[in-house]
Structure formats: structure tokens, C-alpha cells
Coordinates of C-alpha atoms in Angstrom, one line a residue:
M1 CA -187.9 76.1 174.7
K2 CA -184.6 78.2 173.9
K3 CA -182.0 75.7 172.5
K4 CA -184.8 75.1 169.2
R5 CA -184.1 78.9 169.2
T6 CA -180.3 78.6 169.2
D7 CA -180.0 75.6 167.5
R8 CA -182.2 77.1 164.4
L9 CA -180.3 80.1 164.6
N10 CA -177.4 78.3 164.9
S11 CA -178.4 76.2 161.4
L12 CA -178.8 79.7 159.8
L13 CA -175.1 81.7 160.6
K14 CA -173.3 78.8 159.7
Q15 CA -175.4 78.5 155.7
V16 CA -175.3 82.7 155.6
I17 CA -171.9 82.3 156.8
S18 CA -170.9 80.1 154.3
E19 CA -172.4 82.0 151.4
V20 CA -170.8 85.2 152.6
I21 CA -167.8 83.4 152.6
F22 CA -168.4 81.1 149.0
Q23 CA -169.9 84.5 147.6
K24 CA -168.2 88.0 149.1
L25 CA -165.2 87.8 150.2
R26 CA -162.6 88.0 147.9
N27 CA -159.4 87.3 149.6
P28 CA -156.7 85.0 147.5
N29 CA -155.6 84.0 150.6
V30 CA -158.4 81.8 151.6
S31 CA -159.0 78.4 150.5
K32 CA -161.1 77.9 148.1
L33 CA -161.5 74.1 149.5
L34 CA -163.2 75.2 153.2
S35 CA -166.3 73.3 154.5
I36 CA -167.8 75.5 158.4
T37 CA -168.8 72.9 160.0
K38 CA -170.6 74.3 163.0
V39 CA -171.7 77.5 164.8
D40 CA -171.8 77.5 168.9
I41 CA -173.6 81.0 169.2
A42 CA -173.0 81.8 173.1
P43 CA -176.3 82.4 174.9
D44 CA -175.9 85.9 175.5
L45 CA -176.0 85.5 171.4
H46 CA -173.1 88.7 171.2
N47 CA -170.4 86.3 170.6
A48 CA -169.8 83.0 167.8
S49 CA -168.0 80.3 167.6
V50 CA -167.4 78.8 163.7
S51 CA -165.6 75.7 163.6
V52 CA -163.9 75.3 159.9
S53 CA -163.1 71.8 158.0
I54 CA -160.1 73.0 155.5
I55 CA -158.5 70.9 153.1
G56 CA -155.2 70.9 152.7
T57 CA -151.0 71.6 154.1
P58 CA -150.5 72.9 157.6
K59 CA -149.7 76.2 156.1
E60 CA -152.4 76.5 154.3
K61 CA -155.0 76.2 157.0
E62 CA -152.5 77.7 158.6
I63 CA -153.1 80.7 156.6
T64 CA -156.7 80.5 155.9
L65 CA -157.8 80.6 159.2
E66 CA -156.1 83.8 159.8
E67 CA -157.6 85.1 157.2
L68 CA -160.8 84.1 158.2
Q69 CA -160.6 85.9 160.8
R70 CA -159.1 89.3 159.7
S71 CA -162.6 89.1 157.5
A72 CA -164.1 87.9 160.9
G73 CA -166.1 92.0 160.6
F74 CA -166.3 92.6 157.1
I75 CA -168.3 88.6 156.8
A76 CA -170.7 89.4 159.8
M77 CA -171.2 92.5 158.3
E78 CA -172.2 91.4 155.1
A79 CA -174.4 88.0 157.2
S80 CA -176.1 90.5 158.9
H81 CA -177.8 91.9 155.2
K82 CA -179.1 88.7 154.5
M83 CA -180.8 87.7 158.5
V84 CA -182.8 89.7 160.7
I85 CA -181.6 89.4 164.4
R86 CA -181.0 92.4 166.9
Y87 CA -177.6 91.7 167.2
F88 CA -175.1 89.6 164.9
P89 CA -172.4 88.7 167.1
A90 CA -168.8 88.4 167.1
L91 CA -167.4 85.5 164.7
C92 CA -164.5 84.4 166.1
F93 CA -163.3 81.4 163.8
K94 CA -161.4 77.9 164.8
L95 CA -160.4 75.2 162.7
D96 CA -161.7 71.9 163.0
T97 CA -159.9 68.4 162.9
S98 CA -162.9 66.4 162.7
V99 CA -161.6 64.9 159.0
D100 CA -157.6 65.0 159.9
D101 CA -158.5 63.2 162.8
F102 CA -161.1 60.3 160.9
L103 CA -158.1 60.4 158.3
K104 CA -156.1 59.1 160.4
I105 CA -157.6 56.6 162.6
D106 CA -158.9 55.5 158.9
K107 CA -155.1 55.2 158.0
I108 CA -153.9 53.3 161.3
L109 CA -157.0 50.9 160.2
N110 CA -156.1 50.5 157.1
D111 CA -152.1 50.0 157.5
L112 CA -153.2 47.0 161.4
E113 CA -155.8 45.5 157.9
K114 CA -153.6 45.1 155.3
E115 CA -150.9 43.6 158.2
R116 CA -152.8 41.5 159.6
N117 CA -153.5 39.7 156.2
Q118 CA -149.9 39.5 155.4
R119 CA -149.5 37.8 159.0
D120 CA -152.7 34.6 157.7
H121 CA -151.2 34.3 154.7

């Protein structure tokens, strides 16, 4: 039963945090090419890890992540107005590299396929 509640809370947090970032956060250093990929709230409900996928250069990703972390209090405060929970968790943003990893693997596989096709002909 607790797992279901935590999953619902993670999903709701993901949606609300995304809304706040795109609608309320007015920071020019935060890339508009970002997506909240996952939220993991701690069992005590006091902390939440927010995974963010960012499209851009490594420097843009670093700056965006730093600015999100600096704005974590503001984001939490704004998000808490949209949710009814006793304690709103402290947010910790981290970079989700799964999309980048997928693109690297896809490129390697495409390169291997091209090389194999060149050998066959």
C-alpha cells in the first residue's frame, strides 16, 4: 500500500515541479530544453531527488543544473501551493544522462552497421 502511495506522490511531484519550472521560474540561465524524467521521494517524505534531462552542451547542462539547485527553495515553495501534503520535500536536482547514453549507443550501433555494410560490398 505504501509503495502505491509513494508512486502516486512521485508522479504528482513530477508534474507539479515541471509546471513550476516552465510557468513560474524566470531564470534565463535555465535551459528551456529540459525535462523532468523522474522524481524519487524518500520514505520519510522530507527529501526528493529530481532527475532532469537537459539537451545542450555540457556547459549548458552544468549551468542549468546549478541554477535549478539554487532555485530549489523557490520551486518547492511554488509547488507546495499546488499540492496538499503535510511536508513538502526538499528538492535535490540531478542530471539524468539516460538520453545521452542512448544516443551514444545508437551512434555506435549505426557506425557498426555502416562498417558491416561496407565490408559486405
